[in-house]
Short mmCIF file of N, CA and C in Angstrom, two decimals:
data_model
loop_
_atom_site.label_atom_id
_atom_site.label_comp_id
_atom_site.label_asym_id
_atom_site.label_seq_id
_atom_site.Cartn_x
_atom_site.Cartn_y
_atom_site.Cartn_z
N GLN A 1 15.87 109.12 -18.14
CA GLN A 1 17.14 108.62 -17.67
C GLN A 1 17.70 107.58 -18.61
N VAL A 2 16.90 106.56 -18.91
CA VAL A 2 17.31 105.49 -19.82
C VAL A 2 16.28 105.38 -20.93
N GLN A 3 16.76 105.31 -22.14
CA GLN A 3 15.88 105.13 -23.29
C GLN A 3 16.30 103.90 -24.06
N LEU A 4 15.33 103.11 -24.44
CA LEU A 4 15.56 101.92 -25.26
C LEU A 4 14.73 102.07 -26.53
N VAL A 5 15.35 101.88 -27.67
CA VAL A 5 14.66 102.02 -28.94
C VAL A 5 14.89 100.77 -29.77
N GLU A 6 13.80 100.07 -30.08
CA GLU A 6 13.87 98.87 -30.89
C GLU A 6 13.66 99.22 -32.37
N SER A 7 14.22 98.38 -33.23
CA SER A 7 14.01 98.52 -34.67
C SER A 7 14.17 97.15 -35.31
N GLY A 8 13.73 97.07 -36.57
CA GLY A 8 13.94 95.84 -37.33
C GLY A 8 12.72 94.96 -37.49
N GLY A 9 11.62 95.32 -36.86
CA GLY A 9 10.42 94.52 -37.02
C GLY A 9 9.83 94.68 -38.41
N GLY A 10 8.85 93.83 -38.71
CA GLY A 10 8.20 93.91 -40.02
C GLY A 10 7.39 92.68 -40.30
N LEU A 11 7.01 92.56 -41.57
CA LEU A 11 6.21 91.43 -42.04
C LEU A 11 7.12 90.46 -42.78
N VAL A 12 7.01 89.18 -42.44
CA VAL A 12 7.84 88.17 -43.07
C VAL A 12 7.03 86.89 -43.23
N GLN A 13 7.34 86.12 -44.24
CA GLN A 13 6.66 84.85 -44.43
C GLN A 13 7.21 83.79 -43.49
N ALA A 14 6.38 82.81 -43.20
CA ALA A 14 6.83 81.70 -42.37
C ALA A 14 8.08 81.07 -42.97
N GLY A 15 9.02 80.76 -42.09
CA GLY A 15 10.30 80.22 -42.55
C GLY A 15 11.36 81.27 -42.79
N GLY A 16 10.96 82.52 -42.78
CA GLY A 16 11.89 83.60 -43.04
C GLY A 16 12.64 84.03 -41.80
N SER A 17 13.41 85.11 -41.98
CA SER A 17 14.26 85.62 -40.90
C SER A 17 14.09 87.12 -40.74
N LEU A 18 14.36 87.58 -39.53
CA LEU A 18 14.40 89.00 -39.21
C LEU A 18 15.46 89.21 -38.14
N ARG A 19 16.02 90.42 -38.13
CA ARG A 19 16.97 90.77 -37.09
C ARG A 19 16.48 92.03 -36.39
N LEU A 20 16.23 91.91 -35.10
CA LEU A 20 15.82 93.05 -34.30
C LEU A 20 17.04 93.68 -33.63
N SER A 21 16.97 94.99 -33.48
CA SER A 21 18.03 95.73 -32.80
C SER A 21 17.43 96.57 -31.69
N CYS A 22 18.23 96.83 -30.68
CA CYS A 22 17.81 97.69 -29.58
C CYS A 22 19.00 98.56 -29.20
N ALA A 23 18.77 99.85 -29.16
CA ALA A 23 19.82 100.80 -28.77
C ALA A 23 19.43 101.44 -27.45
N ALA A 24 20.32 101.36 -26.48
CA ALA A 24 20.08 101.95 -25.17
C ALA A 24 20.90 103.21 -25.01
N SER A 25 20.32 104.21 -24.39
CA SER A 25 21.05 105.45 -24.13
C SER A 25 20.66 105.97 -22.76
N GLY A 26 21.44 106.91 -22.28
CA GLY A 26 21.18 107.47 -20.96
C GLY A 26 22.04 106.80 -19.91
N ARG A 27 21.52 106.71 -18.69
CA ARG A 27 22.28 106.19 -17.56
C ARG A 27 22.26 104.67 -17.52
N THR A 28 23.01 104.07 -18.42
CA THR A 28 23.06 102.61 -18.51
C THR A 28 24.30 102.02 -17.87
N PHE A 29 25.15 102.87 -17.30
CA PHE A 29 26.40 102.38 -16.73
C PHE A 29 26.12 101.37 -15.63
N GLY A 30 26.85 100.25 -15.69
CA GLY A 30 26.67 99.23 -14.66
C GLY A 30 25.49 98.31 -14.89
N SER A 31 24.94 98.31 -16.11
CA SER A 31 23.78 97.46 -16.36
C SER A 31 24.14 95.99 -16.18
N TYR A 32 23.15 95.20 -15.79
CA TYR A 32 23.38 93.80 -15.46
C TYR A 32 23.04 92.86 -16.62
N ALA A 33 21.98 93.21 -17.36
CA ALA A 33 21.52 92.31 -18.41
C ALA A 33 20.56 93.04 -19.33
N MET A 34 20.36 92.46 -20.50
CA MET A 34 19.33 92.93 -21.43
C MET A 34 18.56 91.73 -21.92
N ALA A 35 17.34 91.98 -22.32
CA ALA A 35 16.46 90.88 -22.69
C ALA A 35 15.50 91.28 -23.79
N TRP A 36 14.92 90.27 -24.41
CA TRP A 36 13.81 90.43 -25.34
C TRP A 36 12.60 89.72 -24.75
N PHE A 37 11.48 90.41 -24.79
CA PHE A 37 10.18 89.85 -24.46
C PHE A 37 9.28 90.05 -25.67
N ARG A 38 8.14 89.38 -25.66
CA ARG A 38 7.16 89.59 -26.72
C ARG A 38 5.77 89.47 -26.14
N GLN A 39 4.84 90.12 -26.81
CA GLN A 39 3.45 90.08 -26.37
C GLN A 39 2.55 90.02 -27.58
N ALA A 40 1.80 88.93 -27.67
CA ALA A 40 0.82 88.77 -28.73
C ALA A 40 -0.52 89.30 -28.25
N PRO A 41 -1.42 89.66 -29.17
CA PRO A 41 -2.73 90.19 -28.77
C PRO A 41 -3.46 89.23 -27.83
N GLY A 42 -3.95 89.76 -26.73
CA GLY A 42 -4.71 88.97 -25.79
C GLY A 42 -3.89 88.06 -24.90
N LYS A 43 -2.58 88.15 -25.02
CA LYS A 43 -1.71 87.29 -24.21
C LYS A 43 -0.81 88.12 -23.32
N GLU A 44 -0.26 87.48 -22.30
CA GLU A 44 0.66 88.16 -21.42
C GLU A 44 2.03 88.30 -22.08
N ARG A 45 2.77 89.27 -21.60
CA ARG A 45 4.13 89.46 -22.10
C ARG A 45 4.98 88.26 -21.66
N GLU A 46 5.72 87.70 -22.61
CA GLU A 46 6.50 86.52 -22.30
C GLU A 46 7.97 86.69 -22.63
N PHE A 47 8.78 86.02 -21.86
CA PHE A 47 10.23 86.04 -22.03
C PHE A 47 10.62 85.34 -23.32
N VAL A 48 11.57 85.93 -24.04
CA VAL A 48 12.10 85.32 -25.25
C VAL A 48 13.55 84.90 -25.02
N ALA A 49 14.38 85.84 -24.60
CA ALA A 49 15.80 85.55 -24.39
C ALA A 49 16.44 86.68 -23.60
N ASP A 50 17.54 86.35 -22.92
CA ASP A 50 18.31 87.42 -22.30
C ASP A 50 19.79 87.12 -22.33
N ILE A 51 20.55 88.16 -22.11
CA ILE A 51 22.01 88.05 -22.06
C ILE A 51 22.46 88.79 -20.81
N ARG A 52 23.28 88.11 -20.00
CA ARG A 52 23.73 88.68 -18.74
C ARG A 52 25.19 89.05 -18.91
N TRP A 53 25.48 90.34 -18.67
CA TRP A 53 26.79 90.84 -19.00
C TRP A 53 27.91 90.18 -18.21
N SER A 54 27.63 89.80 -16.97
CA SER A 54 28.65 89.12 -16.19
C SER A 54 28.79 87.69 -16.69
N GLY A 55 29.81 87.44 -17.47
CA GLY A 55 30.03 86.11 -18.02
C GLY A 55 29.47 85.92 -19.42
N GLY A 56 28.56 86.80 -19.82
CA GLY A 56 28.01 86.73 -21.17
C GLY A 56 27.05 85.59 -21.41
N SER A 57 26.48 85.02 -20.36
CA SER A 57 25.56 83.89 -20.54
C SER A 57 24.28 84.34 -21.23
N THR A 58 23.74 83.43 -22.03
CA THR A 58 22.48 83.69 -22.71
C THR A 58 21.47 82.61 -22.34
N TYR A 59 20.21 83.01 -22.33
CA TYR A 59 19.12 82.10 -21.97
C TYR A 59 17.96 82.32 -22.94
N TYR A 60 17.24 81.23 -23.24
CA TYR A 60 16.17 81.29 -24.22
C TYR A 60 14.92 80.58 -23.70
N ALA A 61 13.79 81.09 -24.15
CA ALA A 61 12.55 80.35 -23.94
C ALA A 61 12.60 79.09 -24.80
N ASP A 62 11.97 78.03 -24.32
CA ASP A 62 11.98 76.78 -25.07
C ASP A 62 11.37 76.96 -26.47
N SER A 63 10.40 77.84 -26.58
CA SER A 63 9.69 78.03 -27.85
C SER A 63 10.57 78.62 -28.95
N VAL A 64 11.68 79.24 -28.58
CA VAL A 64 12.54 79.88 -29.59
C VAL A 64 13.93 79.26 -29.65
N LYS A 65 14.22 78.35 -28.74
CA LYS A 65 15.55 77.76 -28.67
C LYS A 65 15.89 77.07 -29.98
N GLY A 66 17.07 77.36 -30.50
CA GLY A 66 17.50 76.78 -31.76
C GLY A 66 17.10 77.60 -32.98
N ARG A 67 16.21 78.56 -32.80
CA ARG A 67 15.77 79.39 -33.93
C ARG A 67 16.20 80.85 -33.75
N PHE A 68 16.25 81.31 -32.52
CA PHE A 68 16.60 82.71 -32.24
C PHE A 68 17.97 82.76 -31.57
N THR A 69 18.69 83.84 -31.85
CA THR A 69 19.98 84.06 -31.21
C THR A 69 20.06 85.49 -30.69
N ILE A 70 20.34 85.62 -29.40
CA ILE A 70 20.49 86.94 -28.80
C ILE A 70 21.98 87.27 -28.73
N SER A 71 22.28 88.51 -28.98
CA SER A 71 23.65 88.98 -28.87
C SER A 71 23.64 90.45 -28.50
N GLY A 72 24.77 90.94 -28.06
CA GLY A 72 24.80 92.34 -27.67
C GLY A 72 26.20 92.79 -27.31
N ASP A 73 26.30 94.06 -27.09
CA ASP A 73 27.57 94.67 -26.74
C ASP A 73 27.32 95.62 -25.58
N ASN A 74 27.79 95.24 -24.41
CA ASN A 74 27.55 96.04 -23.21
C ASN A 74 28.19 97.42 -23.33
N ALA A 75 29.38 97.46 -23.92
CA ALA A 75 30.08 98.74 -24.04
C ALA A 75 29.36 99.69 -24.97
N LYS A 76 28.69 99.16 -25.96
CA LYS A 76 27.97 99.98 -26.94
C LYS A 76 26.49 100.08 -26.63
N ASN A 77 26.06 99.41 -25.56
CA ASN A 77 24.64 99.46 -25.17
C ASN A 77 23.71 99.06 -26.30
N THR A 78 24.06 98.00 -26.98
CA THR A 78 23.23 97.52 -28.07
C THR A 78 22.86 96.06 -27.85
N LEU A 79 21.72 95.70 -28.38
CA LEU A 79 21.19 94.35 -28.23
C LEU A 79 20.58 93.93 -29.56
N TYR A 80 20.73 92.66 -29.89
CA TYR A 80 20.19 92.14 -31.14
C TYR A 80 19.43 90.84 -30.88
N LEU A 81 18.52 90.55 -31.79
CA LEU A 81 17.85 89.27 -31.77
C LEU A 81 17.74 88.80 -33.21
N GLN A 82 18.50 87.79 -33.55
CA GLN A 82 18.42 87.18 -34.87
C GLN A 82 17.37 86.08 -34.82
N MET A 83 16.34 86.24 -35.63
CA MET A 83 15.23 85.29 -35.63
C MET A 83 15.19 84.57 -36.97
N SER A 84 15.21 83.26 -36.91
CA SER A 84 15.19 82.43 -38.11
C SER A 84 14.07 81.40 -38.00
N SER A 85 13.75 80.80 -39.13
CA SER A 85 12.68 79.79 -39.17
C SER A 85 11.44 80.30 -38.45
N LEU A 86 11.04 81.50 -38.78
CA LEU A 86 9.92 82.13 -38.09
C LEU A 86 8.62 81.40 -38.37
N LYS A 87 7.76 81.40 -37.36
CA LYS A 87 6.46 80.75 -37.44
C LYS A 87 5.37 81.78 -37.19
N PRO A 88 4.16 81.51 -37.67
CA PRO A 88 3.07 82.46 -37.39
C PRO A 88 2.88 82.73 -35.91
N GLU A 89 3.15 81.75 -35.07
CA GLU A 89 2.99 81.95 -33.63
C GLU A 89 4.06 82.84 -33.02
N ASP A 90 5.05 83.24 -33.80
CA ASP A 90 6.03 84.22 -33.34
C ASP A 90 5.52 85.65 -33.50
N THR A 91 4.37 85.80 -34.14
CA THR A 91 3.80 87.13 -34.33
C THR A 91 3.50 87.78 -32.99
N ALA A 92 4.04 88.97 -32.79
CA ALA A 92 3.88 89.68 -31.52
C ALA A 92 4.59 91.03 -31.61
N VAL A 93 4.36 91.84 -30.60
CA VAL A 93 5.20 93.02 -30.41
C VAL A 93 6.39 92.58 -29.57
N TYR A 94 7.58 92.88 -30.05
CA TYR A 94 8.80 92.48 -29.37
C TYR A 94 9.37 93.69 -28.63
N TYR A 95 9.69 93.47 -27.36
CA TYR A 95 10.19 94.53 -26.49
C TYR A 95 11.61 94.24 -26.04
N CYS A 96 12.38 95.28 -26.02
CA CYS A 96 13.72 95.23 -25.44
C CYS A 96 13.63 95.67 -23.99
N ALA A 97 14.36 95.00 -23.11
CA ALA A 97 14.32 95.32 -21.69
C ALA A 97 15.73 95.35 -21.13
N LEU A 98 15.89 96.13 -20.09
CA LEU A 98 17.21 96.33 -19.47
C LEU A 98 17.08 96.26 -17.96
N ARG A 99 18.04 95.59 -17.34
CA ARG A 99 18.15 95.63 -15.89
C ARG A 99 19.40 96.43 -15.57
N ALA A 100 19.19 97.58 -14.96
CA ALA A 100 20.31 98.48 -14.67
C ALA A 100 20.08 99.17 -13.34
N PRO A 101 21.15 99.64 -12.74
CA PRO A 101 20.98 100.38 -11.48
C PRO A 101 20.18 101.66 -11.67
N PRO A 102 19.35 102.04 -10.75
CA PRO A 102 19.08 101.36 -9.48
C PRO A 102 18.02 100.28 -9.66
N TYR A 103 18.37 99.06 -9.31
CA TYR A 103 17.45 97.93 -9.43
C TYR A 103 17.14 97.43 -8.04
N TYR A 104 15.87 97.38 -7.67
CA TYR A 104 15.46 97.02 -6.32
C TYR A 104 14.77 95.66 -6.24
N GLY A 105 14.76 94.93 -7.35
CA GLY A 105 14.14 93.63 -7.36
C GLY A 105 15.07 92.54 -6.85
N ASP A 106 14.62 91.31 -6.99
CA ASP A 106 15.39 90.14 -6.58
C ASP A 106 16.54 89.94 -7.56
N PRO A 107 17.77 90.06 -7.11
CA PRO A 107 18.90 89.93 -8.06
C PRO A 107 19.06 88.54 -8.63
N SER A 108 18.45 87.54 -7.99
CA SER A 108 18.57 86.17 -8.47
C SER A 108 17.41 85.76 -9.36
N ALA A 109 16.46 86.64 -9.57
CA ALA A 109 15.29 86.34 -10.38
C ALA A 109 15.48 86.83 -11.80
N TRP A 110 15.10 85.99 -12.74
CA TRP A 110 15.25 86.32 -14.15
C TRP A 110 14.05 85.78 -14.93
N GLY A 111 13.82 86.40 -16.09
CA GLY A 111 12.83 85.84 -17.00
C GLY A 111 11.41 86.34 -16.84
N ARG A 112 11.19 87.22 -15.90
CA ARG A 112 9.86 87.81 -15.72
C ARG A 112 9.94 89.29 -16.06
N PRO A 113 8.85 89.87 -16.52
CA PRO A 113 8.89 91.31 -16.82
C PRO A 113 9.34 92.16 -15.63
N ASP A 114 8.95 91.76 -14.42
CA ASP A 114 9.32 92.54 -13.24
C ASP A 114 10.82 92.51 -12.94
N ASP A 115 11.55 91.62 -13.60
CA ASP A 115 12.98 91.50 -13.34
C ASP A 115 13.81 92.49 -14.14
N TYR A 116 13.13 93.30 -14.96
CA TYR A 116 13.81 94.31 -15.78
C TYR A 116 13.14 95.65 -15.52
N ASN A 117 13.93 96.68 -15.34
CA ASN A 117 13.35 97.95 -14.91
C ASN A 117 13.30 99.04 -15.97
N TYR A 118 13.77 98.76 -17.17
CA TYR A 118 13.63 99.71 -18.27
C TYR A 118 13.15 98.97 -19.51
N TRP A 119 12.28 99.64 -20.27
CA TRP A 119 11.63 99.01 -21.41
C TRP A 119 11.60 99.94 -22.61
N GLY A 120 11.67 99.33 -23.78
CA GLY A 120 11.43 100.08 -25.01
C GLY A 120 9.95 100.09 -25.34
N GLN A 121 9.64 100.75 -26.46
CA GLN A 121 8.25 100.88 -26.89
C GLN A 121 7.77 99.68 -27.69
N GLY A 122 8.68 98.87 -28.16
CA GLY A 122 8.30 97.67 -28.89
C GLY A 122 8.35 97.84 -30.40
N THR A 123 8.52 96.72 -31.08
CA THR A 123 8.49 96.69 -32.54
C THR A 123 7.66 95.48 -32.97
N GLN A 124 6.79 95.70 -33.95
CA GLN A 124 5.86 94.65 -34.38
C GLN A 124 6.55 93.67 -35.31
N VAL A 125 6.37 92.40 -35.03
CA VAL A 125 6.81 91.32 -35.92
C VAL A 125 5.58 90.52 -36.31
N THR A 126 5.35 90.41 -37.61
CA THR A 126 4.21 89.66 -38.11
C THR A 126 4.72 88.59 -39.06
N VAL A 127 4.35 87.34 -38.77
CA VAL A 127 4.77 86.22 -39.61
C VAL A 127 3.53 85.65 -40.28
N SER A 128 3.51 85.70 -41.60
CA SER A 128 2.37 85.20 -42.35
C SER A 128 2.58 83.74 -42.73
N SER A 129 1.47 83.02 -42.80
CA SER A 129 1.54 81.58 -43.12
C SER A 129 1.49 81.35 -44.60
#
């Protein structure tokens, strides 16, 4: 029904930059928000940033605030994450996520994996020291 495909990951030195992209296709009409999460080996999946189409508000994890910028186009079903001043601790698989109908979760809850009902396969980002 809905497919999310991430791209743009890779290997970069500390202090460098990368831009991730996510393309959504399928039944995305009426989507509420899109987000980026990441998961490092042995760790839980964690929220990075999201953008809520109603009003265009963006939110960031404290760990990336000031270094990462999320942007997107609801009409084109695309999402981006511009990452700058990368650190080795940013190394993880980065996932694109979408909240779209039919969504049966808490509409006021954000920032947890359960708050998004469609996921991409992820793209690896490795930051070397």
